[in-house]
Amino acid sequence: MYFADGKRRAERRRAQRVLRGSDASGDVGATNVASLSGDSLAFTPRLPSRDHDDGFHPESLVDGDALRDAAESFAANEARRPYGAFPAPATSLGNRRDETESPTTVPPMSPFDTMEEELAHGGYGDHGGHAHITHALELASGELTDGLNLRGLNLRGKNGDRRLPRSATTPDDETARSAFGSQPWRLRDADDDAFLTRDWDSPPERQKDFIDESEMDRDDYGLPGGGARRLAVSGARASSIANRKDKLWKLSSSYLSNDVPSIQKSLVQHVEYTLARRRYKFDRGSFYQATAHSVRDRLIERWTDTQQFYASRDCKRTYYLSLEFLVGRSMGNAVSNLGLRGAYAEALRQLGYDLEDIMAQEKEPALGNGGLGRLASCFLDTLATLNYPAWGYGLRYKYGMFEQRLLNGKQVEFPDYWLTHGNPWEVERLDVKYLVRLYGHVTTYNDETTEETRFKWEGGEVVVAVAYDTPIPGHGTYNTNNMRLWSSKPSHEFDLASFNAGDYYGAVEAKERCESITSVLYPSDDNDNGKVLRLKQQFFFVSATLQDVLRRYKKRLAPGRTLKQFPKKVAIQLNDTHPSVSIPELMRLLLDEEFLSWEEAWEICTETFGYTNHTILPEALEKWPVPMLEELLPRHMQIIFEINHRFLSEVEAQWPGDVQKLKHMSIIEEPSDAQSQKMVRMAHLAVVGSHVVNGVAEIHTKLVKTRLFPDFDAMYPGKFLNVTNGVTPRRWILQANPAMSGIFTSVLGPGWVNDLRRLKTLGPFATDPSFQRLWTEAKLANKKRLAAWIAENLSIDIMTDAIFDMQVKRIHEYKRQLMNVLSIVHRYAVIASSSALDRQRIAPRVCVLAGKAAPGYDVAKKIIQLACGVAKVVNNDVRCAGRLQVVFIPNFNVSLAELIIPASDISQHISTAGMEASGTGNMKFVMNGGLIVGTSDGANIEIAREVGEENLFSFGATANEVAALRASMHTRAPTTDTRLARVIRMIRSGVFGDPEDSAALMDQLEPQRDYYLIGHDFPSYLEALDRADLAYANRKGWAAKTIRAASSMWAFSSDRTIKEYAEKVWGVEPSPFKPPHHAQPPARRERPGEKRGARRGEDERR
């Protein structure tokens, strides 16, 4: 209860000061600030702009003295324990546990609160958590990087007294810890006697009440005669089902034990029985597989129980449809969310392995490309953590995007064989298959019942969708949701007749054609075959998904419920335009398979779907040629035409005679000079077929409403709304930055992981010298970690006492990596032309770039080539030694991002204003103690408002100014900045490689062709970089800026984002699952000699 009781404590302290005659007029926030050193008084906590009226004032909820005591305790801990290790508990008072015994996985209690209090209030108790908390507390007990100097931190009050007593560890506490040993799932009761006498040798029971009996009562049940036969034995069967249910439950009535010996046993068993390896001859690859299966066992039992619990509650579920899920490595996230990182680390250590080395063996799933897929994965993490019933749906790409390699500075694409050694985290569902039809023709017939004309899609090619499921665990909760990915398989594996006739390739042709649908993420669409394959991917994905969702809904049909209640139990979110074809597919299923009327089906459809727009770029708003759709999906083209006809009738009724309105709003785009055939506007279809359309940042939503869909906004008032993106702090702080998260946990307790608002209480410490030293040492440790990786993998030794300047994201012209490269060339020119004395005055800088260019995007590839050429010249020029280094890191992915982001001092988010929808990298960098150099675009605007304009280096034209500048581009004649002119001359002269390779890039910088306004923004961009250099020179001031910024980022947690989606779009409620073990604890008996009601406050909190 680090926060739940803080206000009462503060009030009690003020009352004591009044009794002592001290001034108690100021609030606790003022008292905190007054007791700090330096210019702390200048700090005024900023309340998040979204919550002016929610009554949350973090500066008044935590006692400053408690924070000081906790931070001091953290700094005074001189032990440098290994990652995730804990001190061995005493087996009895005064005796240490033998080293051969398994160490406890229960971490030390908080300096000023007990674990059970935190469980009961705010942090994790609301989610039904238990052992999940241990990882957050592990950070407090030694997860911080060894290189940090933690001594000497003094954050006491002015008089140096400790006014808030520390929670002492009593002999009973020690005995209790010894009693329950290394079972991290165990919780302590309020009653110490009950706590000690409880049977702790058994893990918690699994749920029994929610077993799905309908799955046990199969239709055939192995009996001939169908329904009549089943009715005859219904009574006997009911008794049989009850008996089998009880027996099956007893065979697996408790969760797996999580003590170190049990984990070690599971590891060895998986090596020997799952992998069929000899138990005495292991390699790290085998042990990774064994560890993954061991962790997965613990995920699956929670996963199956969670799904049965949702079914028993008949919860409304959210289905998140995304063609990308950039999940990153799973093992670290899984053991952290389960609260078992320390237990697995110790289990492996005793067997001679290191958890970090084992986790590094995991091949990262190549299921996404950039921010879109990573956002979807953040959302799945948060949905599980906040206990929302939800599934993610996508495709299981065999080769993913591609593996990026640099050959002579050029990007070369190689297949990403991420499934070479299998994926131990997924479960192949051979029992979950759906048929997906392509091509064919449509026939009509009369419904004998209603005498209506019905349609039937027949013939063509049939592909089988096979499900692969991955458990998604929540943090601090038992709830474990599901990510279901589809793999394409042929309906007929092998054509034996063709093979026997000598046509060996023809015998497997259909198989290869079907499997190619899920082979590669985003096949190149610069030719017709590539476009057809992309459309096949999208339809295959949504058809299998919708069939699965409908099956699950119909399975749970209650008396009186029909498909008309479908939107009350199902919410489907379309992540960008890729899944938009799901709208006509759901209509087809409802019309042709369920025989609903058009009006009924359309009402269900529009109330079910929500559409998230992620871009206003025309090339990203998909359009498909009508002839292609008519050939590949003939029935869907008919439905789209009908949707458009009815929609345009509504438009005509609202704006009679307005032909331009009809033209602009039509789902079907007519031929023009730019295109020779009719096109289907998929974004228009998504808008018409959804009940809510949302943008992902305030400026983006405004542009969607005013530039992209102004007529739709006028026609459907209130349909368009904003839900700003967010990222999960579990992966991007807790897992990616153990040094910084260790500070947070030790000062604030573990609750910050699921409630980032608590970080705001660290604001007053921004200028405290001791806290700053701890903060900067953590940053230096992250820099050294990145430098070590670069040295090992790229053979470049980079300096760590320098500004780390990062730009890591998908390569695109509008993101303006080219402008960054040009600024590096300018800095190089300044250094090269300066005297040795003047060079020493230039701030040292390490520039890190990373990102992939789409295979067919030649301009983006040229930008990578130029960046590599500049890096080669700069890093080999002795004049730049100690002043400037440039690194381009290839094959950027989630794991590399977790390494790069915590090391940043500044990150560049410099897109042309109005073109970046939101961005999520900007959020991750600031959360990890970096500052932004950026334009007024995407979420940068909202970040600046939250962290303070003074803690962000803004530059460049605004979105409105960009539109005006582009409109006058061909009529005005601006003068090119002299510094930019010099940079262009250097590049054209061949200093950084063959000038022909970069000629096209330089040509685009001419004022009349500078669509992305690099020339216009370049002077203010250099000025922003200079301001960042100047601010960094004042290290204390820089530390204060980064602390204030990082502690003000709660609004960009995906937890806030998902809560807004749940309330504004989906209408779903949390459904926390708690096993029977977490029922009400027994009533607490008073200790001998204890006064009645002495711990009433604690009992009330429980």
Short mmCIF file of C-alpha atoms in Angstrom, two decimals, residues 346-695:
data_model
loop_
_atom_site.label_atom_id
_atom_site.label_comp_id
_atom_site.label_asym_id
_atom_site.label_seq_id
_atom_site.Cartn_x
_atom_site.Cartn_y
_atom_site.Cartn_z
CA GLU A 346 18.52 -19.44 -9.50
CA ALA A 347 17.37 -22.79 -10.87
CA LEU A 348 19.51 -22.30 -13.95
CA ARG A 349 22.45 -20.95 -11.98
CA GLN A 350 22.62 -24.10 -9.88
CA LEU A 351 22.69 -26.14 -13.10
CA GLY A 352 25.52 -24.04 -14.51
CA TYR A 353 23.56 -21.70 -16.79
CA ASP A 354 22.77 -18.01 -16.79
CA LEU A 355 19.20 -16.86 -17.42
CA GLU A 356 20.35 -13.95 -19.59
CA ASP A 357 22.40 -16.28 -21.79
CA ILE A 358 19.49 -18.68 -22.10
CA MET A 359 17.10 -15.88 -23.05
CA ALA A 360 19.55 -14.70 -25.71
CA GLN A 361 19.13 -18.03 -27.50
CA GLU A 362 15.57 -17.15 -28.47
CA LYS A 363 15.04 -16.23 -32.10
CA GLU A 364 12.82 -13.17 -32.26
CA PRO A 365 9.52 -13.83 -34.06
CA ALA A 366 9.41 -11.97 -37.35
CA LEU A 367 5.70 -11.19 -37.23
CA GLY A 368 5.85 -7.44 -37.81
CA ASN A 369 7.77 -4.57 -39.33
CA GLY A 370 7.52 -1.48 -37.16
CA GLY A 371 5.40 0.60 -34.85
CA LEU A 372 2.08 -0.89 -35.97
CA GLY A 373 3.02 -4.41 -34.92
CA ARG A 374 4.78 -3.33 -31.74
CA LEU A 375 1.75 -1.27 -30.72
CA ALA A 376 -0.48 -4.31 -31.17
CA SER A 377 1.80 -6.36 -28.93
CA CYS A 378 1.82 -3.65 -26.26
CA PHE A 379 -1.96 -3.69 -26.36
CA LEU A 380 -2.12 -7.47 -25.86
CA ASP A 381 0.16 -7.17 -22.82
CA THR A 382 -2.02 -4.46 -21.32
CA LEU A 383 -5.31 -6.22 -22.08
CA ALA A 384 -4.11 -9.22 -20.08
CA THR A 385 -2.63 -7.08 -17.30
CA LEU A 386 -5.86 -5.11 -16.87
CA ASN A 387 -7.93 -8.31 -16.99
CA TYR A 388 -9.92 -7.49 -20.12
CA PRO A 389 -11.29 -10.56 -21.96
CA ALA A 390 -9.52 -10.23 -25.30
CA TRP A 391 -7.87 -12.14 -28.12
CA GLY A 392 -5.39 -10.97 -30.70
CA TYR A 393 -5.69 -12.34 -34.23
CA GLY A 394 -3.03 -12.27 -36.94
CA LEU A 395 -1.00 -14.38 -39.37
CA ARG A 396 1.86 -16.79 -38.64
CA TYR A 397 4.41 -15.73 -41.24
CA LYS A 398 6.90 -18.44 -42.06
CA TYR A 399 9.68 -16.03 -43.02
CA GLY A 400 8.47 -12.76 -41.54
CA MET A 401 9.59 -9.47 -43.05
CA PHE A 402 13.25 -10.08 -43.91
CA GLU A 403 16.63 -10.15 -42.25
CA GLN A 404 18.51 -6.95 -43.03
CA ARG A 405 22.22 -7.20 -43.74
CA LEU A 406 24.61 -4.50 -44.87
CA LEU A 407 26.94 -5.41 -47.71
CA ASN A 408 29.28 -2.57 -48.67
CA GLY A 409 26.92 -0.20 -46.93
CA LYS A 410 23.87 -1.36 -48.90
CA GLN A 411 20.80 -3.05 -47.48
CA VAL A 412 20.40 -6.62 -48.69
CA GLU A 413 17.33 -8.66 -47.75
CA PHE A 414 17.63 -12.27 -46.64
CA PRO A 415 14.83 -14.60 -45.56
CA ASP A 416 14.27 -14.49 -41.82
CA TYR A 417 14.22 -18.16 -40.81
CA TRP A 418 12.79 -17.52 -37.38
CA LEU A 419 11.09 -20.91 -37.24
CA THR A 420 14.20 -22.95 -37.99
CA HIS A 421 14.25 -24.45 -34.50
CA GLY A 422 10.51 -24.22 -33.95
CA ASN A 423 8.62 -21.90 -31.64
CA PRO A 424 8.15 -23.42 -28.17
CA TRP A 425 5.77 -20.64 -27.12
CA GLU A 426 3.03 -21.54 -29.56
CA VAL A 427 0.51 -24.37 -29.49
CA GLU A 428 -0.47 -25.85 -32.84
CA ARG A 429 -4.24 -26.32 -32.93
CA LEU A 430 -4.81 -29.00 -35.51
CA ASP A 431 -8.34 -29.28 -34.18
CA VAL A 432 -9.08 -25.64 -35.04
CA LYS A 433 -9.34 -25.38 -38.82
CA TYR A 434 -11.48 -23.33 -41.18
CA LEU A 435 -11.98 -23.45 -44.93
CA VAL A 436 -11.30 -20.20 -46.79
CA ARG A 437 -12.51 -19.95 -50.38
CA LEU A 438 -10.82 -17.91 -53.12
CA TYR A 439 -11.95 -17.22 -56.70
CA GLY A 440 -15.00 -19.22 -57.79
CA HIS A 441 -18.41 -17.87 -58.76
CA VAL A 442 -21.71 -16.80 -57.19
CA THR A 443 -25.04 -18.52 -57.78
CA THR A 444 -28.53 -17.46 -56.71
CA TYR A 445 -31.43 -19.50 -55.40
CA ASN A 446 -34.78 -18.92 -53.69
CA ASP A 447 -35.08 -19.54 -49.98
CA GLU A 448 -37.97 -22.01 -49.63
CA THR A 449 -38.87 -20.65 -46.20
CA THR A 450 -38.87 -16.91 -46.87
CA GLU A 451 -39.02 -17.00 -50.68
CA GLU A 452 -36.16 -14.48 -50.71
CA THR A 453 -33.34 -14.58 -53.22
CA ARG A 454 -30.19 -15.95 -51.64
CA PHE A 455 -26.60 -16.11 -52.84
CA LYS A 456 -24.09 -18.92 -52.67
CA TRP A 457 -20.36 -18.67 -53.31
CA GLU A 458 -19.06 -21.85 -54.94
CA GLY A 459 -16.09 -23.33 -56.77
CA GLY A 460 -12.66 -21.79 -56.91
CA GLU A 461 -9.81 -22.72 -54.61
CA VAL A 462 -10.14 -23.70 -50.96
CA VAL A 463 -7.38 -23.04 -48.42
CA VAL A 464 -7.31 -24.41 -44.87
CA ALA A 465 -6.56 -22.02 -42.00
CA VAL A 466 -4.85 -23.76 -39.06
CA ALA A 467 -4.66 -22.00 -35.70
CA TYR A 468 -1.49 -21.48 -33.66
CA ASP A 469 -2.08 -20.10 -30.17
CA THR A 470 0.33 -18.19 -27.93
CA PRO A 471 -0.52 -17.42 -24.29
CA ILE A 472 -0.21 -13.74 -23.35
CA PRO A 473 0.27 -13.38 -19.57
CA GLY A 474 -0.72 -10.30 -17.64
CA HIS A 475 1.55 -8.73 -15.05
CA GLY A 476 0.33 -8.95 -11.47
CA THR A 477 -2.65 -11.14 -12.37
CA TYR A 478 -3.58 -14.72 -13.15
CA ASN A 479 -5.35 -13.59 -16.33
CA THR A 480 -3.67 -14.97 -19.43
CA ASN A 481 -5.15 -14.07 -22.81
CA ASN A 482 -4.57 -15.54 -26.24
CA MET A 483 -2.94 -14.53 -29.49
CA ARG A 484 -4.20 -16.73 -32.33
CA LEU A 485 -2.25 -16.74 -35.58
CA TRP A 486 -3.35 -18.47 -38.77
CA SER A 487 -1.20 -20.59 -41.05
CA SER A 488 -2.35 -21.51 -44.56
CA LYS A 489 -2.46 -25.15 -45.58
CA PRO A 490 -3.79 -26.85 -48.72
CA SER A 491 -7.10 -28.67 -48.59
CA HIS A 492 -5.37 -31.51 -50.50
CA GLU A 493 -1.74 -32.16 -49.61
CA PHE A 494 -0.67 -34.12 -52.68
CA ASP A 495 -1.96 -34.79 -56.21
CA LEU A 496 -1.06 -38.43 -56.66
CA ALA A 497 -2.47 -38.59 -60.19
CA SER A 498 -0.16 -35.80 -61.40
CA PHE A 499 2.78 -37.44 -59.67
CA ASN A 500 2.11 -40.81 -61.28
CA ALA A 501 1.77 -39.10 -64.66
CA GLY A 502 5.28 -37.69 -64.27
CA ASP A 503 4.17 -34.15 -63.42
CA TYR A 504 6.18 -33.99 -60.19
CA TYR A 505 6.04 -30.21 -59.82
CA GLY A 506 2.33 -30.15 -60.61
CA ALA A 507 1.74 -32.69 -57.84
CA VAL A 508 2.78 -30.14 -55.20
CA GLU A 509 1.87 -26.94 -57.03
CA ALA A 510 -1.41 -26.42 -55.19
CA LYS A 511 0.28 -27.05 -51.85
CA GLU A 512 2.96 -24.45 -52.53
CA ARG A 513 0.41 -21.95 -53.80
CA CYS A 514 -1.67 -22.26 -50.65
CA GLU A 515 1.23 -22.14 -48.22
CA SER A 516 2.66 -19.03 -49.89
CA ILE A 517 -0.22 -17.00 -48.45
CA THR A 518 1.42 -16.95 -45.02
CA SER A 519 5.03 -17.19 -46.11
CA VAL A 520 6.15 -13.55 -46.06
CA LEU A 521 4.93 -10.43 -44.32
CA TYR A 522 3.98 -7.72 -46.83
CA PRO A 523 4.99 -9.26 -50.17
CA SER A 524 6.15 -6.60 -52.61
CA ASP A 525 3.15 -5.00 -54.28
CA ASP A 526 4.94 -3.31 -57.17
CA ASN A 527 3.52 -5.98 -59.53
CA ASP A 528 0.12 -7.59 -59.98
CA ASN A 529 1.14 -10.94 -58.51
CA GLY A 530 2.34 -9.25 -55.35
CA LYS A 531 -0.91 -7.29 -55.05
CA VAL A 532 -2.98 -10.44 -55.45
CA LEU A 533 -0.94 -12.20 -52.78
CA ARG A 534 -1.42 -9.29 -50.37
CA LEU A 535 -5.17 -9.33 -50.91
CA LYS A 536 -5.20 -13.10 -50.41
CA GLN A 537 -3.35 -12.63 -47.12
CA GLN A 538 -5.81 -10.08 -45.85
CA PHE A 539 -8.91 -12.05 -46.77
CA PHE A 540 -7.51 -15.36 -45.53
CA PHE A 541 -6.75 -13.68 -42.20
CA VAL A 542 -10.15 -12.07 -41.65
CA SER A 543 -12.22 -14.99 -42.96
CA ALA A 544 -10.64 -17.50 -40.59
CA THR A 545 -10.88 -15.01 -37.72
CA LEU A 546 -14.55 -14.19 -38.22
CA GLN A 547 -15.49 -17.85 -38.59
CA ASP A 548 -13.71 -18.51 -35.31
CA VAL A 549 -15.39 -15.61 -33.52
CA LEU A 550 -18.82 -16.62 -34.78
CA ARG A 551 -18.26 -20.22 -33.72
CA ARG A 552 -17.30 -19.13 -30.20
CA TYR A 553 -20.33 -16.85 -29.93
CA LYS A 554 -22.79 -19.47 -31.20
CA LYS A 555 -21.35 -22.05 -28.84
CA ARG A 556 -22.48 -19.83 -25.97
CA LEU A 557 -25.96 -19.03 -27.25
CA ALA A 558 -28.16 -18.71 -24.17
CA PRO A 559 -31.96 -19.02 -24.15
CA GLY A 560 -33.47 -16.02 -25.88
CA ARG A 561 -30.18 -14.87 -27.36
CA THR A 562 -29.72 -14.74 -31.12
CA LEU A 563 -27.16 -13.28 -33.49
CA LYS A 564 -28.84 -9.91 -33.03
CA GLN A 565 -27.13 -9.72 -29.62
CA PHE A 566 -23.73 -10.36 -31.24
CA PRO A 567 -22.42 -6.78 -30.68
CA LYS A 568 -23.28 -7.05 -26.97
CA LYS A 569 -20.79 -9.87 -26.58
CA VAL A 570 -18.26 -9.13 -29.31
CA ALA A 571 -16.16 -6.06 -30.14
CA ILE A 572 -13.79 -6.24 -33.13
CA GLN A 573 -11.06 -3.65 -33.59
CA LEU A 574 -9.47 -3.16 -37.02
CA ASN A 575 -5.83 -2.16 -36.61
CA ASP A 576 -5.45 0.06 -39.69
CA THR A 577 -7.00 -0.65 -43.11
CA HIS A 578 -5.46 -4.10 -43.65
CA PRO A 579 -8.36 -6.02 -42.05
CA SER A 580 -11.07 -3.83 -43.65
CA VAL A 581 -12.23 -6.63 -45.90
CA SER A 582 -13.63 -8.20 -42.73
CA ILE A 583 -16.67 -5.92 -43.09
CA PRO A 584 -17.99 -7.53 -46.32
CA GLU A 585 -16.87 -10.95 -45.03
CA LEU A 586 -18.96 -10.64 -41.87
CA MET A 587 -21.87 -9.48 -44.02
CA ARG A 588 -21.43 -12.56 -46.23
CA LEU A 589 -21.40 -14.90 -43.26
CA LEU A 590 -24.51 -13.31 -41.77
CA LEU A 591 -26.39 -13.12 -45.08
CA ASP A 592 -25.37 -16.34 -46.83
CA GLU A 593 -24.55 -18.68 -43.93
CA GLU A 594 -26.84 -17.41 -41.14
CA PHE A 595 -29.65 -16.20 -43.46
CA LEU A 596 -30.24 -12.83 -41.82
CA SER A 597 -31.80 -9.93 -43.68
CA TRP A 598 -29.59 -7.14 -45.01
CA GLU A 599 -30.82 -4.69 -42.41
CA GLU A 600 -30.18 -7.08 -39.52
CA ALA A 601 -26.75 -8.02 -40.79
CA TRP A 602 -25.69 -4.41 -41.42
CA GLU A 603 -26.80 -3.30 -37.96
CA ILE A 604 -24.78 -6.11 -36.37
CA CYS A 605 -21.78 -5.29 -38.53
CA THR A 606 -21.65 -1.56 -37.82
CA GLU A 607 -22.17 -2.03 -34.08
CA THR A 608 -19.39 -4.63 -33.87
CA PHE A 609 -16.48 -3.03 -35.71
CA GLY A 610 -14.21 -0.21 -34.62
CA TYR A 611 -11.55 1.18 -36.95
CA THR A 612 -8.20 2.68 -35.96
CA ASN A 613 -6.65 4.89 -38.60
CA HIS A 614 -2.85 5.06 -38.33
CA THR A 615 -1.92 7.32 -41.21
CA ILE A 616 -3.06 9.97 -43.60
CA LEU A 617 -0.46 8.99 -46.21
CA PRO A 618 -2.29 8.16 -49.45
CA GLU A 619 -0.13 5.12 -50.22
CA ALA A 620 -1.02 3.58 -46.85
CA LEU A 621 -4.78 3.96 -47.39
CA GLU A 622 -5.22 0.80 -49.38
CA LYS A 623 -7.11 0.65 -52.64
CA TRP A 624 -7.81 -2.52 -54.59
CA PRO A 625 -8.73 -2.69 -58.30
CA VAL A 626 -12.34 -3.68 -58.79
CA PRO A 627 -11.48 -6.32 -61.46
CA MET A 628 -9.03 -7.97 -59.04
CA LEU A 629 -11.62 -8.13 -56.28
CA GLU A 630 -14.29 -9.41 -58.66
CA GLU A 631 -12.02 -12.27 -59.69
CA LEU A 632 -10.61 -13.18 -56.28
CA LEU A 633 -13.65 -12.42 -54.08
CA PRO A 634 -16.70 -12.25 -56.36
CA ARG A 635 -19.32 -12.38 -53.60
CA HIS A 636 -17.57 -9.69 -51.58
CA MET A 637 -17.47 -7.35 -54.54
CA GLN A 638 -21.23 -7.71 -54.84
CA ILE A 639 -21.64 -6.88 -51.16
CA ILE A 640 -19.32 -3.86 -51.41
CA PHE A 641 -21.31 -2.53 -54.34
CA GLU A 642 -24.51 -2.90 -52.31
CA ILE A 643 -22.96 -1.20 -49.27
CA ASN A 644 -21.83 1.68 -51.45
CA HIS A 645 -25.23 1.98 -53.15
CA ARG A 646 -27.09 2.23 -49.86
CA PHE A 647 -24.50 4.57 -48.38
CA LEU A 648 -24.59 6.96 -51.33
CA SER A 649 -28.35 7.04 -51.04
CA GLU A 650 -27.89 8.40 -47.52
CA VAL A 651 -25.36 10.94 -48.77
CA GLU A 652 -27.75 12.07 -51.50
CA ALA A 653 -30.53 12.44 -48.93
CA GLN A 654 -28.34 14.62 -46.74
CA TRP A 655 -26.77 16.71 -49.54
CA PRO A 656 -29.19 16.58 -52.47
CA GLY A 657 -27.59 17.23 -55.85
CA ASP A 658 -24.04 17.52 -54.49
CA VAL A 659 -22.18 15.44 -57.06
CA GLN A 660 -18.76 16.27 -55.61
CA LYS A 661 -19.81 14.96 -52.21
CA LEU A 662 -20.93 11.70 -53.82
CA LYS A 663 -17.64 11.46 -55.70
CA HIS A 664 -15.45 12.13 -52.66
CA MET A 665 -17.35 9.87 -50.28
CA SER A 666 -18.00 6.91 -52.57
CA ILE A 667 -16.33 3.65 -51.59
CA ILE A 668 -15.76 3.05 -55.29
CA GLU A 669 -13.29 5.46 -56.86
CA GLU A 670 -13.94 6.10 -60.53
CA PRO A 671 -11.16 5.93 -63.18
CA SER A 672 -9.07 9.05 -63.71
CA ASP A 673 -5.95 10.25 -65.46
CA ALA A 674 -3.85 8.74 -62.66
CA GLN A 675 -5.55 5.32 -62.79
CA SER A 676 -7.27 3.47 -65.56
CA GLN A 677 -9.67 1.29 -63.55
CA LYS A 678 -12.15 1.54 -60.74
CA MET A 679 -10.73 1.11 -57.25
CA VAL A 680 -12.20 0.09 -53.90
CA ARG A 681 -11.22 2.56 -51.16
CA MET A 682 -10.70 0.31 -48.17
CA ALA A 683 -10.40 3.18 -45.68
CA HIS A 684 -13.79 4.51 -46.81
CA LEU A 685 -15.23 1.03 -46.38
CA ALA A 686 -13.81 0.83 -42.85
CA VAL A 687 -15.32 4.21 -41.93
CA VAL A 688 -18.75 3.34 -43.28
CA GLY A 689 -18.81 -0.10 -41.68
CA SER A 690 -17.64 0.86 -38.17
CA HIS A 691 -19.42 2.57 -35.29
CA VAL A 692 -16.27 4.37 -34.11
CA VAL A 693 -13.22 5.65 -36.00
CA ASN A 694 -10.28 6.80 -33.92
CA GLY A 695 -7.01 8.54 -34.54
#
